[in-house]
Coordinates of C-alpha atoms in Angstrom, one line a residue:
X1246 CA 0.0 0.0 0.0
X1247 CA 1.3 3.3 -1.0
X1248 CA 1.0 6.0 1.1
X1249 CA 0.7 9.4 0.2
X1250 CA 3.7 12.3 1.5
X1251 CA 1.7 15.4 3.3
X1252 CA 1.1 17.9 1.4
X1253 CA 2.6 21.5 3.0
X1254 CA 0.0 24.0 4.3
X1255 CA 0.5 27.5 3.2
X1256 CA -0.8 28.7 6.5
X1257 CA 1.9 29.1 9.2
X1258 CA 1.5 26.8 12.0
X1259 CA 0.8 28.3 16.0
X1260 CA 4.7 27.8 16.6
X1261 CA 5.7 29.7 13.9
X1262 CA 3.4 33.2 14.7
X1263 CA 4.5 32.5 18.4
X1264 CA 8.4 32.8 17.0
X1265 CA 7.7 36.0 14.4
X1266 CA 6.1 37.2 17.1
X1267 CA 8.4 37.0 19.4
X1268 CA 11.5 38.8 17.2
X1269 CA 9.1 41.8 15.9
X1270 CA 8.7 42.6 19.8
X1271 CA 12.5 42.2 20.1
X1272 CA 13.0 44.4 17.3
X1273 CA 10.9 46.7 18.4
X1274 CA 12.6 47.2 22.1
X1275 CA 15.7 47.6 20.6
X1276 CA 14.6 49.9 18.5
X1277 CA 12.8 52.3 21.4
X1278 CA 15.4 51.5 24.1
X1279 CA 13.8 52.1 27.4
X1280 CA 11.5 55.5 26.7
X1281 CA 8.5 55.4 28.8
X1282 CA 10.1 52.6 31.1
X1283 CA 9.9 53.3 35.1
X1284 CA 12.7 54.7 36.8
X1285 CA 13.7 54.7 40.3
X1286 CA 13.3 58.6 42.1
X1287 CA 16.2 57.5 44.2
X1288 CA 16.3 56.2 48.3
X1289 CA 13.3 57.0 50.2
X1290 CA 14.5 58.5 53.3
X1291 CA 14.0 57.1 56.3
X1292 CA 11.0 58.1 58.8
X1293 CA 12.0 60.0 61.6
X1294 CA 9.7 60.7 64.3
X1295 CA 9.9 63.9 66.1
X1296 CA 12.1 64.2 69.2
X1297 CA 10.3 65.4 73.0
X1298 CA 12.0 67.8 74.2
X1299 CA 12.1 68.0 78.6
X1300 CA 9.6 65.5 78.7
X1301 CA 9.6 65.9 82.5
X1302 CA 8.4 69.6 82.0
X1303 CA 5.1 70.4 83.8
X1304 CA 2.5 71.2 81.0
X1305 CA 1.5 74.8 81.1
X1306 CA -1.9 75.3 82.0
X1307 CA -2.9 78.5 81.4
X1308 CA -1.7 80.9 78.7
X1309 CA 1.6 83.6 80.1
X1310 CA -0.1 86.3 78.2
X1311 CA -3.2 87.8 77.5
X1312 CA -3.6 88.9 74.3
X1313 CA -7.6 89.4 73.5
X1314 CA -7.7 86.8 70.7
X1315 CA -11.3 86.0 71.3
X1316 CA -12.9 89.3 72.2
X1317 CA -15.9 90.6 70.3
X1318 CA -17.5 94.0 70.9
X1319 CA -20.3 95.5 70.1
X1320 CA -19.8 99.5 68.7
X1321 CA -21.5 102.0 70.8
X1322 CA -23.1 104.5 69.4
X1323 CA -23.8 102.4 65.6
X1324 CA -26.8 100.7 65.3
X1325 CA -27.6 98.6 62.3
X1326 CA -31.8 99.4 62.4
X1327 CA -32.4 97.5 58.6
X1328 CA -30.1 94.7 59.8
X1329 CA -28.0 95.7 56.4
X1330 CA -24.3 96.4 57.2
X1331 CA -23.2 98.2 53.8
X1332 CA -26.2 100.9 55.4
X1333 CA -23.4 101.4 58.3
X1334 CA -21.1 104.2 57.6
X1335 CA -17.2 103.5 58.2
X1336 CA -16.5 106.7 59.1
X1337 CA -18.3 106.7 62.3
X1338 CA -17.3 103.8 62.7
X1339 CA -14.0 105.0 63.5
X1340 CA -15.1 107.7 65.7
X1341 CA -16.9 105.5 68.1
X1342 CA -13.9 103.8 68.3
X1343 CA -11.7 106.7 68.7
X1344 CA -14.4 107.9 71.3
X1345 CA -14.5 104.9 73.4
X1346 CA -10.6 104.9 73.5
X1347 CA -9.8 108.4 74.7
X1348 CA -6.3 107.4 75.9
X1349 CA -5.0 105.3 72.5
X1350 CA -5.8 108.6 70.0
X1351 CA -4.8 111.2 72.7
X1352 CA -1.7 112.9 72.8
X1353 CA 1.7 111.3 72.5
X1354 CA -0.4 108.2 71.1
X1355 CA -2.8 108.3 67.4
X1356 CA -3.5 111.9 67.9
X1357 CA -2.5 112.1 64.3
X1358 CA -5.6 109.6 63.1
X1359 CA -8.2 111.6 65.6
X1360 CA -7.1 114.9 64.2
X1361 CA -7.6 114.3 60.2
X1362 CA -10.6 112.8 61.2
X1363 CA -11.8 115.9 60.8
X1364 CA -11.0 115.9 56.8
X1365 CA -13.5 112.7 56.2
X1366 CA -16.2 113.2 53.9
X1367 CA -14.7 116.5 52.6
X1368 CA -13.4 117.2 49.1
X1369 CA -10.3 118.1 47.8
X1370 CA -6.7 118.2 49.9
X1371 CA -8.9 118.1 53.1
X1372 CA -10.8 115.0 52.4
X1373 CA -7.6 113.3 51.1
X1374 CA -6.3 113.5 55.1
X1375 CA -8.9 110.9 56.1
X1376 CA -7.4 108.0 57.5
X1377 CA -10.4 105.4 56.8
X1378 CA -9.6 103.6 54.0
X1379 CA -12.1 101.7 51.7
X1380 CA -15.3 99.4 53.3
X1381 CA -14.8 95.6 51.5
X1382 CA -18.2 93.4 52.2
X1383 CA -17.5 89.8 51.7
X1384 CA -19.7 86.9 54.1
X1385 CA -16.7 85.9 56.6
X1386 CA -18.9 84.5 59.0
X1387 CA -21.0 82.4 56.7
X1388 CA -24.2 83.4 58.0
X1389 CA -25.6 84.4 54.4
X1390 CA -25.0 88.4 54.9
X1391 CA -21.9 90.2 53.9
X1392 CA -19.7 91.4 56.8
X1393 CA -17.4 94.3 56.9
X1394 CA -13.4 94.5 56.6
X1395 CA -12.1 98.1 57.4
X1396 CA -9.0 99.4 57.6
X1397 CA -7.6 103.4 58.8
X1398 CA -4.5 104.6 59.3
X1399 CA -3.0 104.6 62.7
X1400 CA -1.0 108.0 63.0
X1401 CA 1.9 109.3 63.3
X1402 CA 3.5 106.0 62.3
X1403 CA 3.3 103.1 60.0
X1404 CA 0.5 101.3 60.9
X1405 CA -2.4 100.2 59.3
X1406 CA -5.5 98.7 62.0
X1407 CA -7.6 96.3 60.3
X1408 CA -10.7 95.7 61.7
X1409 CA -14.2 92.9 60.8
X1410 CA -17.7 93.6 61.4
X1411 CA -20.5 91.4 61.4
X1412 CA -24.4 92.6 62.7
X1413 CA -26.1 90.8 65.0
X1414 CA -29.4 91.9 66.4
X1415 CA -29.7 94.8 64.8
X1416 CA -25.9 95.6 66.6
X1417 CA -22.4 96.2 64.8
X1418 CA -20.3 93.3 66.3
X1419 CA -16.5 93.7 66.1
X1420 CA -14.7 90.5 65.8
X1421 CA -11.4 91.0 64.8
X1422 CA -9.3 93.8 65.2
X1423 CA -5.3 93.9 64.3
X1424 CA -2.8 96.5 63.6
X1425 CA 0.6 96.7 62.4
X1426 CA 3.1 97.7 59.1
X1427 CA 0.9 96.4 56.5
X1428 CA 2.3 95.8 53.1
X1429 CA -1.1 94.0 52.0
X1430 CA -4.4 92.6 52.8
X1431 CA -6.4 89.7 50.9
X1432 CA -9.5 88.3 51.8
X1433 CA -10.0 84.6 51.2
X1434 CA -12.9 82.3 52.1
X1435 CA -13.7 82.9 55.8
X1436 CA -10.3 84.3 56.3
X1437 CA -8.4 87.5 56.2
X1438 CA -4.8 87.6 55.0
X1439 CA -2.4 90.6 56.1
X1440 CA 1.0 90.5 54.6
X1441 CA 3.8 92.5 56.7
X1442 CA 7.2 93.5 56.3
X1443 CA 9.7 91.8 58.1
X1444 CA 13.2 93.1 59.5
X1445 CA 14.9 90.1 57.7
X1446 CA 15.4 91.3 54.0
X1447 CA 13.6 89.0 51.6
X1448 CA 11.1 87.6 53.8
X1449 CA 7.7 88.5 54.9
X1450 CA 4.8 87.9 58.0
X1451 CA 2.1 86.5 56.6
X1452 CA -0.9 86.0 59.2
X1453 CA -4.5 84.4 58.5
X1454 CA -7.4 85.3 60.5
X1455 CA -10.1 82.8 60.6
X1456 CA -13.7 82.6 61.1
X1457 CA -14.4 80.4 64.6
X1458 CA -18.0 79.1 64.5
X1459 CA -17.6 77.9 68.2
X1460 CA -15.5 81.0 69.6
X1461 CA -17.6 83.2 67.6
X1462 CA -15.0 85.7 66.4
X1463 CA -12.0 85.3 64.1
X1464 CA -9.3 83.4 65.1
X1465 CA -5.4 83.6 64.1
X1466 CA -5.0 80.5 62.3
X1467 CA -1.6 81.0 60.8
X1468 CA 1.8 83.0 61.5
X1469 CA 4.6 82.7 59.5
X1470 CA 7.2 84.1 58.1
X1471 CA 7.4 83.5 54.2
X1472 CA 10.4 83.7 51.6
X1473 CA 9.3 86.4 49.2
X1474 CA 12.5 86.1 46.5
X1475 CA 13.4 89.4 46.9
X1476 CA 16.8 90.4 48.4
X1477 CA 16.0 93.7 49.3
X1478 CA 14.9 94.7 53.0
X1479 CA 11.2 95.5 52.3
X1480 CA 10.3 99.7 52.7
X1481 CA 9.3 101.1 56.2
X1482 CA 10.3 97.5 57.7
X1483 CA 12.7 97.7 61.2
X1484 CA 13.5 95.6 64.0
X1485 CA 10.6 97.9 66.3
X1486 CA 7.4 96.5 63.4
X1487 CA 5.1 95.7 65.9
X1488 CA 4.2 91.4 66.3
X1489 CA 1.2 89.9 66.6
X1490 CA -2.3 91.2 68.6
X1491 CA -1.7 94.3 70.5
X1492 CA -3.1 93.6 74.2
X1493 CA -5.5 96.5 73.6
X1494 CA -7.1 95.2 71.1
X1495 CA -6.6 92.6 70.6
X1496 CA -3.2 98.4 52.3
X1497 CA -4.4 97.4 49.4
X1498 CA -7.3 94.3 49.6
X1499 CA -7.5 91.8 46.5
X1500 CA -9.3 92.6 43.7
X1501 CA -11.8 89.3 44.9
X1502 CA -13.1 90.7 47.7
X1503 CA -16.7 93.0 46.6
X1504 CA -16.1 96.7 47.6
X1505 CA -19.1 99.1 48.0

């Protein structure tokens, strides 16, 4: 019995794809090297958990100094009858608090702010004296109504007070109130940003005053002193640029905040 040879297939059998297959995808890493491939960032340094320092120390308690970071007060003498607090005049604002703290814009102290007081509201050279700057409205306490950011001049000096509003009752509520070498102010969410000059060329305060729901009054959130880039000591800056709330009490706002 004869038996017929196999005829040969013209279609390539599975071995045969599985080899071509195998050199194009050689060919084709040899020709695209390694682009696209991971690479390592380098050695991940090691975790290092903070050090306590005198942990026999006695925990402080109470605070060494009181600095009014929680008070509130409510303006005598400017009442809010429509509940509408762009209807509340900055100006006398100011005077009630120049009135209800005789001794900080007497003589030897502010006199300067209490006397061009006199120039507000008035056209011309006169009305250019006023230290009250521009009202900003913005909602800082996220009760649905705007509140009020203002700021006047503190003189003779450098200072700039910066001052929030809110209404409540019919009342004008102050809940912040800070002053110091301002070199800019921002509002920003709930918070107020005041940028100040700082003795140590190419650097910068930057604080944040935040809106407390439980305190009830704005709170400073951040301090810190920030790396501007610039080498040069920043104008009207000097070692004596006062730091933080006064115990008494306690510029040029972004173009996001609504003025009125």
């Amino acid at each position: 019995m004869h038996l017929r040879s196999p005829v040969p297939s013209s279609r390539p059998t599975r071995t045969a794809l599985a080899v071509a297959a195998a050199v194009l995808l050689a060919s084709a890493t040899a020709a695209c090297g390694d682009a696209g491939g991971l690479q390592g960032a380098g050695a991940t340094p090691t975790a290092v958990s903070p050090d306590r320092l005198w942990p026999d120390l006695t925990p402080a308690s109470s605070p060494a100094f009181e600095i009014g970071e929680v008070d509130t007060t409510t303006v005598k003498g400017v009442t809010v009858p429509g509940g509408d607090i762009h209807d509340v005049d900055p100006v006398a604002v100011v005077r009630a608090e120049i009135a209800a703290n005789p001794g900080d814009y007497g003589a030897g102290a502010y006199d300067g702010t209490a006397r061009r007081m006199a120039g507000c509201g008035r056209s011309g050279a006169a009305g250019r004296e006023c230290p009250v700057l521009k009202a900003y409205y913005r909602d800082l306490t996220g009760d649905g109504h705007d509140d009020m950011t203002l700021g006047f001049r503190q003189l003779p000096g450098n200072l700039t007070a910066v001052r929030v509003y809110t209404v409540r009752g019919h009342r004008l509520v102050q809940v912040m109130a800070y002053e110091d070498a301002v070199s800019g102010v921002e509002l920003a969410g709930r918070s107020v940003i005041i940028r100040s000059p700082s003795e140590v060329a190419g650097y910068e305060y930057r604080l944040q005053w935040t809106w407390d729901q439980q305190q009830h009054a704005m709170l400073l959130t951040h301090d810190e002193m920030l790396r501007t880039g610039s080498p040069r000591r920043s104008p009207g800056a000097s070692p004596g640029t006062s730091r933080g709330p006064t115990p008494s009490s306690s510029p040029a706002p972004s173009s996001s905040a609504s003025g009125r």
